[in-house]
Amino acid sequence: MTKVALSFAFLALAAPAVAQDLTFSPEATEACFAAGGLAETCIGASAQACMVENEGGYSTVAMGFCFDREWQYWDAALNAAYGTLRDQRAAIDAENADLGVNVPSSADALRDMQRAWIAYRDRRCDYERSLWGGGTGGGPASIACLMSETAHQALYLEEQLGGE
């Protein structure tokens, strides 16, 4: 085995250990919103804090980890809001049906909108990755895009709940 191949093998084995040492907390994002921050300021705040607080936080592996953890945070918020909103819309659809009101199903429209949004998000973030021309920054850029798009959609769905 050549020295180069051996080095790559070592790095491949070391990467998971590095990722295991990283920590993430959604505190910075939550504190930003609690202080009245705007979405554009608060989305990504915890990922940035993660990169600053972890040794080697601006490595490709660490950036990917930090963006991924905040993406998971926003994905959980999105799924919670979507589930509640879907139930709310289904109840309104049932009420309308009981009253004999003939209107399109808002629960179906919500589902269709969400499916279309997922396809849009994925294509948009694929495009973002393509801008890196195969460079190592493409991975973190793609995950940062997924995080940001998911956060915006989660906030939109939460807004649709109207204070519930």
GROMACS .gro file of N, CA and C in nm:
model
  492
    1MET      N    1   0.085  -0.118   0.000
    1MET     CA    2   0.000   0.000   0.000
    1MET      C    3   0.090   0.124   0.000
    2THR      N    4   0.058   0.220  -0.086
    2THR     CA    5   0.138   0.342  -0.094
    2THR      C    6   0.112   0.429   0.027
    3LYS      N    7   0.203   0.524   0.049
    3LYS     CA    8   0.185   0.616   0.162
    3LYS      C    9   0.058   0.699   0.144
    4VAL      N   10   0.028   0.740   0.020
    4VAL     CA   11  -0.093   0.819  -0.007
    4VAL      C   12  -0.217   0.737   0.025
    5ALA      N   13  -0.221   0.613  -0.023
    5ALA     CA   14  -0.337   0.527   0.003
    5ALA      C   15  -0.351   0.500   0.152
    6LEU      N   16  -0.240   0.480   0.220
    6LEU     CA   17  -0.243   0.458   0.364
    6LEU      C   18  -0.295   0.582   0.437
    7SER      N   19  -0.253   0.699   0.392
    7SER     CA   20  -0.301   0.824   0.452
    7SER      C   21  -0.451   0.839   0.435
    8PHE      N   22  -0.502   0.811   0.314
    8PHE     CA   23  -0.646   0.820   0.291
    8PHE      C   24  -0.722   0.718   0.375
    9ALA      N   25  -0.668   0.599   0.389
    9ALA     CA   26  -0.733   0.497   0.471
    9ALA      C   27  -0.739   0.543   0.617
   10PHE      N   28  -0.630   0.602   0.665
   10PHE     CA   29  -0.627   0.652   0.801
   10PHE      C   30  -0.729   0.764   0.821
   11LEU      N   31  -0.735   0.857   0.725
   11LEU     CA   32  -0.831   0.969   0.735
   11LEU      C   33  -0.974   0.918   0.733
   12ALA      N   34  -1.001   0.819   0.651
   12ALA     CA   35  -1.137   0.764   0.644
   12ALA      C   36  -1.177   0.701   0.776
   13LEU      N   37  -1.083   0.637   0.842
   13LEU     CA   38  -1.113   0.578   0.972
   13LEU      C   39  -1.123   0.684   1.081
   14ALA      N   40  -1.047   0.790   1.069
   14ALA     CA   41  -1.046   0.895   1.172
   14ALA      C   42  -1.167   0.985   1.164
   15ALA      N   43  -1.227   1.002   1.047
   15ALA     CA   44  -1.339   1.096   1.031
   15ALA      C   45  -1.455   1.067   1.126
   16PRO      N   46  -1.500   0.940   1.139
   16PRO     CA   47  -1.610   0.917   1.233
   16PRO      C   48  -1.573   0.952   1.377
   17ALA      N   49  -1.447   0.930   1.415
   17ALA     CA   50  -1.406   0.963   1.552
   17ALA      C   51  -1.414   1.114   1.574
   18VAL      N   52  -1.373   1.190   1.473
   18VAL     CA   53  -1.381   1.336   1.484
   18VAL      C   54  -1.526   1.378   1.500
   19ALA      N   55  -1.615   1.322   1.419
   19ALA     CA   56  -1.757   1.359   1.424
   19ALA      C   57  -1.817   1.323   1.560
   20GLN      N   58  -1.770   1.213   1.620
   20GLN     CA   59  -1.825   1.172   1.748
   20GLN      C   60  -1.788   1.269   1.859
   21ASP      N   61  -1.678   1.340   1.843
   21ASP     CA   62  -1.633   1.433   1.946
   21ASP      C   63  -1.704   1.568   1.938
   22LEU      N   64  -1.776   1.592   1.832
   22LEU     CA   65  -1.844   1.720   1.813
   22LEU      C   66  -1.973   1.724   1.894
   23THR      N   67  -2.008   1.844   1.939
   23THR     CA   68  -2.132   1.862   2.014
   23THR      C   69  -2.216   1.971   1.947
   24PHE      N   70  -2.346   1.960   1.966
   24PHE     CA   71  -2.439   2.056   1.908
   24PHE      C   72  -2.549   2.085   2.008
   25SER      N   73  -2.592   2.210   2.012
   25SER     CA   74  -2.706   2.251   2.092
   25SER      C   75  -2.787   2.352   2.010
   26PRO      N   76  -2.920   2.342   2.012
   26PRO     CA   77  -3.003   2.440   1.940
   26PRO      C   78  -3.021   2.571   2.017
   27GLU      N   79  -2.949   2.586   2.128
   27GLU     CA   80  -2.965   2.701   2.217
   27GLU      C   81  -2.952   2.836   2.146
   28ALA      N   82  -2.853   2.852   2.060
   28ALA     CA   83  -2.830   2.982   1.996
   28ALA      C   84  -2.948   3.023   1.908
   29THR      N   85  -3.004   2.927   1.837
   29THR     CA   86  -3.120   2.956   1.752
   29THR      C   87  -3.240   2.993   1.838
   30GLU      N   88  -3.266   2.914   1.941
   30GLU     CA   89  -3.380   2.940   2.028
   30GLU      C   90  -3.365   3.074   2.100
   31ALA      N   91  -3.244   3.106   2.146
   31ALA     CA   92  -3.221   3.234   2.215
   31ALA      C   93  -3.240   3.350   2.118
   32CYS      N   94  -3.198   3.333   1.995
   32CYS     CA   95  -3.213   3.438   1.894
   32CYS      C   96  -3.361   3.469   1.871
   33PHE      N   97  -3.442   3.366   1.853
   33PHE     CA   98  -3.586   3.389   1.833
   33PHE      C   99  -3.651   3.446   1.959
   34ALA      N  100  -3.610   3.395   2.076
   34ALA     CA  101  -3.666   3.446   2.202
   34ALA      C  102  -3.636   3.595   2.220
   35ALA      N  103  -3.522   3.640   2.166
   35ALA     CA  104  -3.484   3.781   2.177
   35ALA      C  105  -3.547   3.865   2.067
   36GLY      N  106  -3.635   3.804   1.989
   36GLY     CA  107  -3.704   3.878   1.884
   36GLY      C  108  -3.629   3.885   1.752
   37GLY      N  109  -3.530   3.798   1.736
   37GLY     CA  110  -3.452   3.796   1.612
   37GLY      C  111  -3.538   3.753   1.493
   38LEU      N  112  -3.495   3.794   1.376
   38LEU     CA  113  -3.562   3.758   1.253
   38LEU      C  114  -3.511   3.624   1.202
   39ALA      N  115  -3.592   3.559   1.120
   39ALA     CA  116  -3.554   3.428   1.067
   39ALA      C  117  -3.417   3.430   1.002
   40GLU      N  118  -3.391   3.533   0.922
   40GLU     CA  119  -3.264   3.538   0.850
   40GLU      C  120  -3.144   3.549   0.944
   41THR      N  121  -3.167   3.600   1.063
   41THR     CA  122  -3.059   3.610   1.162
   41THR      C  123  -3.049   3.483   1.244
   42CYS      N  124  -3.161   3.423   1.277
   42CYS     CA  125  -3.164   3.312   1.371
   42CYS      C  126  -3.140   3.175   1.307
   43ILE      N  127  -3.185   3.158   1.184
   43ILE     CA  128  -3.164   3.030   1.117
   43ILE      C  129  -3.014   3.014   1.093
   44GLY      N  130  -2.960   2.906   1.143
   44GLY     CA  131  -2.818   2.879   1.130
   44GLY      C  132  -2.734   2.925   1.248
   45ALA      N  133  -2.796   2.994   1.342
   45ALA     CA  134  -2.721   3.045   1.457
   45ALA      C  135  -2.660   2.932   1.539
   46SER      N  136  -2.733   2.824   1.556
   46SER     CA  137  -2.679   2.712   1.634
   46SER      C  138  -2.571   2.638   1.557
   47ALA      N  139  -2.587   2.627   1.426
   47ALA     CA  140  -2.482   2.564   1.344
   47ALA      C  141  -2.354   2.646   1.353
   48GLN      N  142  -2.366   2.779   1.345
   48GLN     CA  143  -2.248   2.865   1.355
   48GLN      C  144  -2.184   2.852   1.494
   49ALA      N  145  -2.267   2.850   1.598
   49ALA     CA  146  -2.214   2.834   1.734
   49ALA      C  147  -2.142   2.700   1.747
   50CYS      N  148  -2.198   2.597   1.686
   50CYS     CA  149  -2.138   2.465   1.687
   50CYS      C  150  -1.999   2.468   1.625
   51MET      N  151  -1.986   2.538   1.514
   51MET     CA  152  -1.856   2.546   1.446
   51MET      C  153  -1.754   2.623   1.530
   52VAL      N  154  -1.800   2.727   1.598
   52VAL     CA  155  -1.710   2.808   1.681
   52VAL      C  156  -1.669   2.731   1.807
   53GLU      N  157  -1.763   2.661   1.867
   53GLU     CA  158  -1.740   2.598   1.996
   53GLU      C  159  -1.665   2.465   1.988
   54ASN      N  160  -1.664   2.401   1.872
   54ASN     CA  161  -1.596   2.274   1.857
   54ASN      C  162  -1.458   2.295   1.795
   55GLU      N  163  -1.359   2.228   1.852
   55GLU     CA  164  -1.224   2.236   1.796
   55GLU      C  165  -1.227   2.182   1.654
   56GLY      N  166  -1.171   2.254   1.562
   56GLY     CA  167  -1.173   2.213   1.422
   56GLY      C  168  -1.310   2.231   1.360
   57GLY      N  169  -1.390   2.319   1.418
   57GLY     CA  170  -1.528   2.336   1.376
   57GLY      C  171  -1.548   2.384   1.235
   58TYR      N  172  -1.445   2.437   1.172
   58TYR     CA  173  -1.458   2.484   1.035
   58TYR      C  174  -1.399   2.385   0.934
   59SER      N  175  -1.374   2.261   0.980
   59SER     CA  176  -1.335   2.157   0.886
   59SER      C  177  -1.461   2.113   0.811
   60THR      N  178  -1.442   2.053   0.698
   60THR     CA  179  -1.556   2.008   0.618
   60THR      C  180  -1.644   1.911   0.698
   61VAL      N  181  -1.582   1.820   0.768
   61VAL     CA  182  -1.657   1.722   0.849
   61VAL      C  183  -1.737   1.793   0.957
   62ALA      N  184  -1.673   1.884   1.028
   62ALA     CA  185  -1.742   1.954   1.137
   62ALA      C  186  -1.853   2.044   1.085
   63MET      N  187  -1.827   2.116   0.976
   63MET     CA  188  -1.933   2.201   0.920
   63MET      C  189  -2.052   2.115   0.879
   64GLY      N  190  -2.026   2.003   0.814
   64GLY     CA  191  -2.134   1.913   0.776
   64GLY      C  192  -2.212   1.865   0.897
   65PHE      N  193  -2.140   1.830   1.004
   65PHE     CA  194  -2.204   1.785   1.127
   65PHE      C  195  -2.293   1.895   1.185
   66CYS      N  196  -2.239   2.015   1.196
   66CYS     CA  197  -2.313   2.125   1.259
   66CYS      C  198  -2.437   2.163   1.178
   67PHE      N  199  -2.422   2.176   1.047
   67PHE     CA  200  -2.538   2.207   0.963
   67PHE      C  201  -2.640   2.094   0.968
   68ASP      N  202  -2.592   1.970   0.968
   68ASP     CA  203  -2.684   1.855   0.973
   68ASP      C  204  -2.763   1.853   1.102
   69ARG      N  205  -2.698   1.882   1.214
   69ARG     CA  206  -2.771   1.879   1.342
   69ARG      C  207  -2.877   1.988   1.348
   70GLU      N  208  -2.845   2.107   1.295
   70GLU     CA  209  -2.950   2.211   1.296
   70GLU      C  210  -3.058   2.176   1.195
   71TRP      N  211  -3.022   2.113   1.085
   71TRP     CA  212  -3.123   2.067   0.989
   71TRP      C  213  -3.219   1.969   1.057
   72GLN      N  214  -3.164   1.876   1.134
   72GLN     CA  215  -3.249   1.779   1.206
   72GLN      C  216  -3.342   1.851   1.305
   73TYR      N  217  -3.290   1.954   1.370
   73TYR     CA  218  -3.370   2.034   1.462
   73TYR      C  219  -3.490   2.095   1.388
   74TRP      N  220  -3.463   2.158   1.274
   74TRP     CA  221  -3.570   2.220   1.196
   74TRP      C  222  -3.662   2.117   1.134
   75ASP      N  223  -3.610   2.002   1.095
   75ASP     CA  224  -3.694   1.898   1.037
   75ASP      C  225  -3.794   1.846   1.141
   76ALA      N  226  -3.750   1.833   1.265
   76ALA     CA  227  -3.842   1.791   1.372
   76ALA      C  228  -3.951   1.897   1.392
   77ALA      N  229  -3.912   2.024   1.390
   77ALA     CA  230  -4.011   2.132   1.404
   77ALA      C  231  -4.108   2.132   1.287
   78LEU      N  232  -4.056   2.111   1.167
   78LEU     CA  233  -4.141   2.106   1.048
   78LEU      C  234  -4.241   1.991   1.058
   79ASN      N  235  -4.194   1.872   1.094
   79ASN     CA  236  -4.283   1.757   1.103
   79ASN      C  237  -4.390   1.775   1.209
   80ALA      N  238  -4.354   1.835   1.321
   80ALA     CA  239  -4.453   1.861   1.426
   80ALA      C  240  -4.559   1.960   1.377
   81ALA      N  241  -4.515   2.068   1.314
   81ALA     CA  242  -4.610   2.168   1.264
   81ALA      C  243  -4.696   2.109   1.153
   82TYR      N  244  -4.637   2.033   1.064
   82TYR     CA  245  -4.712   1.973   0.954
   82TYR      C  246  -4.819   1.878   1.007
   83GLY      N  247  -4.781   1.793   1.102
   83GLY     CA  248  -4.878   1.698   1.158
   83GLY      C  249  -4.996   1.768   1.224
   84THR      N  250  -4.968   1.870   1.302
   84THR     CA  251  -5.074   1.945   1.369
   84THR      C  252  -5.161   2.018   1.267
   85LEU      N  253  -5.097   2.082   1.170
   85LEU     CA  254  -5.171   2.156   1.068
   85LEU      C  255  -5.255   2.061   0.983
   86ARG      N  256  -5.200   1.944   0.950
   86ARG     CA  257  -5.275   1.846   0.872
   86ARG      C  258  -5.401   1.804   0.948
   87ASP      N  259  -5.387   1.776   1.077
   87ASP     CA  260  -5.503   1.738   1.158
   87ASP      C  261  -5.605   1.852   1.165
   88GLN      N  262  -5.556   1.972   1.181
   88GLN     CA  263  -5.643   2.090   1.187
   88GLN      C  264  -5.720   2.106   1.055
   89ARG      N  265  -5.651   2.096   0.946
   89ARG     CA  266  -5.713   2.111   0.813
   89ARG      C  267  -5.812   1.997   0.786
   90ALA      N  268  -5.779   1.875   0.826
   90ALA     CA  269  -5.870   1.761   0.807
   90ALA      C  270  -5.999   1.781   0.886
   91ALA      N  271  -5.987   1.836   1.007
   91ALA     CA  272  -6.106   1.863   1.089
   91ALA      C  273  -6.194   1.969   1.022
   92ILE      N  274  -6.133   2.071   0.965
   92ILE     CA  275  -6.209   2.175   0.895
   92ILE      C  276  -6.274   2.117   0.770
   93ASP      N  277  -6.203   2.031   0.699
   93ASP     CA  278  -6.260   1.964   0.581
   93ASP      C  279  -6.383   1.881   0.621
   94ALA      N  280  -6.372   1.810   0.734
   94ALA     CA  281  -6.485   1.729   0.781
   94ALA      C  282  -6.603   1.817   0.819
   95GLU      N  283  -6.575   1.928   0.884
   95GLU     CA  284  -6.680   2.023   0.920
   95GLU      C  285  -6.751   2.075   0.796
   96ASN      N  286  -6.673   2.112   0.697
   96ASN     CA  287  -6.730   2.162   0.571
   96ASN      C  288  -6.818   2.056   0.504
   97ALA      N  289  -6.771   1.932   0.507
   97ALA     CA  290  -6.849   1.823   0.447
   97ALA      C  291  -6.980   1.804   0.522
   98ASP      N  292  -6.975   1.810   0.656
   98ASP     CA  293  -7.096   1.795   0.737
   98ASP      C  294  -7.197   1.907   0.710
   99LEU      N  295  -7.144   2.026   0.679
   99LEU     CA  296  -7.231   2.140   0.650
   99LEU      C  297  -7.276   2.142   0.504
  100GLY      N  298  -7.223   2.050   0.426
  100GLY     CA  299  -7.258   2.047   0.285
  100GLY      C  300  -7.189   2.153   0.201
  101VAL      N  301  -7.082   2.210   0.256
  101VAL     CA  302  -7.006   2.312   0.184
  101VAL      C  303  -6.912   2.241   0.086
  102ASN      N  304  -6.922   2.276  -0.039
  102ASN     CA  305  -6.842   2.212  -0.141
  102ASN      C  306  -6.720   2.298  -0.174
  103VAL      N  307  -6.612   2.275  -0.100
  103VAL     CA  308  -6.486   2.347  -0.123
  103VAL      C  309  -6.374   2.245  -0.136
  104PRO      N  310  -6.269   2.283  -0.204
  104PRO     CA  311  -6.155   2.190  -0.215
  104PRO      C  312  -6.100   2.155  -0.077
  105SER      N  313  -6.046   2.036  -0.065
  105SER     CA  314  -5.989   1.990   0.062
  105SER      C  315  -5.860   2.064   0.090
  106SER      N  316  -5.856   2.133   0.204
  106SER     CA  317  -5.732   2.202   0.240
  106SER      C  318  -5.628   2.104   0.293
  107ALA      N  319  -5.671   1.991   0.350
  107ALA     CA  320  -5.576   1.889   0.394
  107ALA      C  321  -5.504   1.830   0.273
  108ASP      N  322  -5.578   1.804   0.165
  108ASP     CA  323  -5.516   1.753   0.042
  108ASP      C  324  -5.424   1.857  -0.020
  109ALA      N  325  -5.467   1.982  -0.019
  109ALA     CA  326  -5.385   2.089  -0.074
  109ALA      C  327  -5.256   2.105   0.006
  110LEU      N  328  -5.265   2.092   0.139
  110LEU     CA  329  -5.148   2.100   0.225
  110LEU      C  330  -5.051   1.987   0.190
  111ARG      N  331  -5.103   1.867   0.180
  111ARG     CA  332  -5.019   1.750   0.145
  111ARG      C  333  -4.950   1.772   0.011
  112ASP      N  334  -5.026   1.816  -0.089
  112ASP     CA  335  -4.969   1.837  -0.223
  112ASP      C  336  -4.864   1.948  -0.222
  113MET      N  337  -4.892   2.054  -0.147
  113MET     CA  338  -4.796   2.164  -0.135
  113MET      C  339  -4.667   2.115  -0.071
  114GLN      N  340  -4.680   2.037   0.034
  114GLN     CA  341  -4.561   1.988   0.106
  114GLN      C  342  -4.479   1.895   0.017
  115ARG      N  343  -4.545   1.809  -0.057
  115ARG     CA  344  -4.472   1.721  -0.149
  115ARG      C  345  -4.398   1.800  -0.256
  116ALA      N  346  -4.463   1.902  -0.310
  116ALA     CA  347  -4.399   1.987  -0.411
  116ALA      C  348  -4.283   2.064  -0.348
  117TRP      N  349  -4.300   2.109  -0.224
  117TRP     CA  350  -4.193   2.183  -0.157
  117TRP      C  351  -4.072   2.094  -0.137
  118ILE      N  352  -4.092   1.969  -0.098
  118ILE     CA  353  -3.979   1.877  -0.077
  118ILE      C  354  -3.899   1.861  -0.207
  119ALA      N  355  -3.970   1.843  -0.318
  119ALA     CA  356  -3.901   1.830  -0.446
  119ALA      C  357  -3.824   1.958  -0.479
  120TYR      N  358  -3.887   2.073  -0.456
  120TYR     CA  359  -3.821   2.202  -0.480
  120TYR      C  360  -3.696   2.215  -0.393
  121ARG      N  361  -3.711   2.188  -0.264
  121ARG     CA  362  -3.597   2.200  -0.171
  121ARG      C  363  -3.480   2.114  -0.216
  122ASP      N  364  -3.511   1.990  -0.251
  122ASP     CA  365  -3.405   1.899  -0.291
  122ASP      C  366  -3.335   1.945  -0.418
  123ARG      N  367  -3.411   1.992  -0.516
  123ARG     CA  368  -3.350   2.040  -0.641
  123ARG      C  369  -3.270   2.167  -0.616
  124ARG      N  370  -3.323   2.257  -0.534
  124ARG     CA  371  -3.252   2.382  -0.504
  124ARG      C  372  -3.119   2.352  -0.437
  125CYS      N  373  -3.118   2.260  -0.344
  125CYS     CA  374  -2.995   2.228  -0.272
  125CYS      C  375  -2.899   2.145  -0.358
  126ASP      N  376  -2.950   2.066  -0.451
  126ASP     CA  377  -2.864   2.000  -0.549
  126ASP      C  378  -2.792   2.105  -0.633
  127TYR      N  379  -2.866   2.208  -0.671
  127TYR     CA  380  -2.806   2.318  -0.747
  127TYR      C  381  -2.697   2.386  -0.664
  128GLU      N  382  -2.727   2.412  -0.538
  128GLU     CA  383  -2.629   2.477  -0.449
  128GLU      C  384  -2.500   2.395  -0.445
  129ARG      N  385  -2.513   2.264  -0.433
  129ARG     CA  386  -2.395   2.176  -0.429
  129ARG      C  387  -2.319   2.186  -0.561
  130SER      N  388  -2.391   2.194  -0.673
  130SER     CA  389  -2.326   2.197  -0.804
  130SER      C  390  -2.238   2.320  -0.821
  131LEU      N  391  -2.268   2.427  -0.749
  131LEU     CA  392  -2.190   2.550  -0.760
  131LEU      C  393  -2.047   2.533  -0.710
  132TRP      N  394  -2.023   2.426  -0.636
  132TRP     CA  395  -1.890   2.401  -0.580
  132TRP      C  396  -1.803   2.318  -0.673
  133GLY      N  397  -1.856   2.279  -0.789
  133GLY     CA  398  -1.777   2.210  -0.889
  133GLY      C  399  -1.708   2.085  -0.840
  134GLY      N  400  -1.768   2.012  -0.750
  134GLY     CA  401  -1.708   1.890  -0.699
  134GLY      C  402  -1.613   1.913  -0.583
  135GLY      N  403  -1.595   2.037  -0.541
  135GLY     CA  404  -1.507   2.067  -0.428
  135GLY      C  405  -1.564   2.020  -0.296
  136THR      N  406  -1.480   2.012  -0.195
  136THR     CA  407  -1.523   1.959  -0.065
  136THR      C  408  -1.624   2.048   0.005
  137GLY      N  409  -1.632   2.175  -0.034
  137GLY     CA  410  -1.730   2.263   0.028
  137GLY      C  411  -1.872   2.235  -0.017
  138GLY      N  412  -1.889   2.154  -0.123
  138GLY     CA  413  -2.022   2.124  -0.173
  138GLY      C  414  -2.110   2.051  -0.074
  139GLY      N  415  -2.051   1.960   0.002
  139GLY     CA  416  -2.128   1.885   0.102
  139GLY      C  417  -2.187   1.977   0.207
  140PRO      N  418  -2.103   2.053   0.278
  140PRO     CA  419  -2.157   2.145   0.377
  140PRO      C  420  -2.252   2.249   0.317
  141ALA      N  421  -2.224   2.296   0.196
  141ALA     CA  422  -2.313   2.394   0.132
  141ALA      C  423  -2.450   2.334   0.106
  142SER      N  424  -2.452   2.210   0.061
  142SER     CA  425  -2.579   2.142   0.036
  142SER      C  426  -2.658   2.122   0.165
  143ILE      N  427  -2.589   2.081   0.271
  143ILE     CA  428  -2.657   2.058   0.399
  143ILE      C  429  -2.704   2.192   0.458
  144ALA      N  430  -2.624   2.297   0.443
  144ALA     CA  431  -2.665   2.429   0.491
  144ALA      C  432  -2.790   2.474   0.417
  145CYS      N  433  -2.798   2.446   0.289
  145CYS     CA  434  -2.916   2.480   0.210
  145CYS      C  435  -3.038   2.402   0.260
  146LEU      N  436  -3.021   2.272   0.282
  146LEU     CA  437  -3.131   2.190   0.334
  146LEU      C  438  -3.179   2.243   0.469
  147MET      N  439  -3.084   2.283   0.553
  147MET     CA  440  -3.118   2.338   0.684
  147MET      C  441  -3.200   2.466   0.668
  148SER      N  442  -3.151   2.556   0.586
  148SER     CA  443  -3.217   2.685   0.569
  148SER      C  444  -3.356   2.671   0.507
  149GLU      N  445  -3.366   2.593   0.402
  149GLU     CA  446  -3.496   2.574   0.337
  149GLU      C  447  -3.596   2.506   0.431
  150THR      N  448  -3.549   2.407   0.506
  150THR     CA  449  -3.636   2.337   0.601
  150THR      C  450  -3.680   2.431   0.712
  151ALA      N  451  -3.589   2.514   0.760
  151ALA     CA  452  -3.624   2.611   0.865
  151ALA      C  453  -3.732   2.707   0.816
  152HIS      N  454  -3.714   2.761   0.696
  152HIS     CA  455  -3.815   2.853   0.642
  152HIS      C  456  -3.951   2.786   0.627
  153GLN      N  457  -3.952   2.662   0.581
  153GLN     CA  458  -4.079   2.591   0.566
  153GLN      C  459  -4.141   2.560   0.702
  154ALA      N  460  -4.060   2.523   0.799
  154ALA     CA  461  -4.112   2.497   0.934
  154ALA      C  462  -4.177   2.623   0.990
  155LEU      N  463  -4.111   2.736   0.973
  155LEU     CA  464  -4.167   2.862   1.023
  155LEU      C  465  -4.295   2.898   0.949
  156TYR      N  466  -4.300   2.873   0.820
  156TYR     CA  467  -4.423   2.898   0.743
  156TYR      C  468  -4.538   2.812   0.795
  157LEU      N  469  -4.512   2.683   0.816
  157LEU     CA  470  -4.618   2.594   0.866
  157LEU      C  471  -4.661   2.635   1.007
  158GLU      N  472  -4.566   2.673   1.091
  158GLU     CA  473  -4.600   2.719   1.226
  158GLU      C  474  -4.686   2.844   1.220
  159GLU      N  475  -4.655   2.932   1.126
  159GLU     CA  476  -4.736   3.054   1.107
  159GLU      C  477  -4.878   3.018   1.065
  160GLN      N  478  -4.893   2.915   0.985
  160GLN     CA  479  -5.026   2.872   0.939
  160GLN      C  480  -5.109   2.817   1.054
  161LEU      N  481  -5.044   2.770   1.159
  161LEU     CA  482  -5.117   2.721   1.276
  161LEU      C  483  -5.183   2.834   1.352
  162GLY      N  484  -5.132   2.953   1.336
  162GLY     CA  485  -5.195   3.070   1.396
  162GLY      C  486  -5.201   3.068   1.547
  163GLY      N  487  -5.089   3.043   1.611
  163GLY     CA  488  -5.085   3.057   1.757
  163GLY      C  489  -5.129   2.933   1.834
  164GLU      N  490  -5.150   2.822   1.767
  164GLU     CA  491  -5.185   2.701   1.843
  164GLU      C  492  -5.065   2.644   1.911
   0.00000   0.00000   0.00000
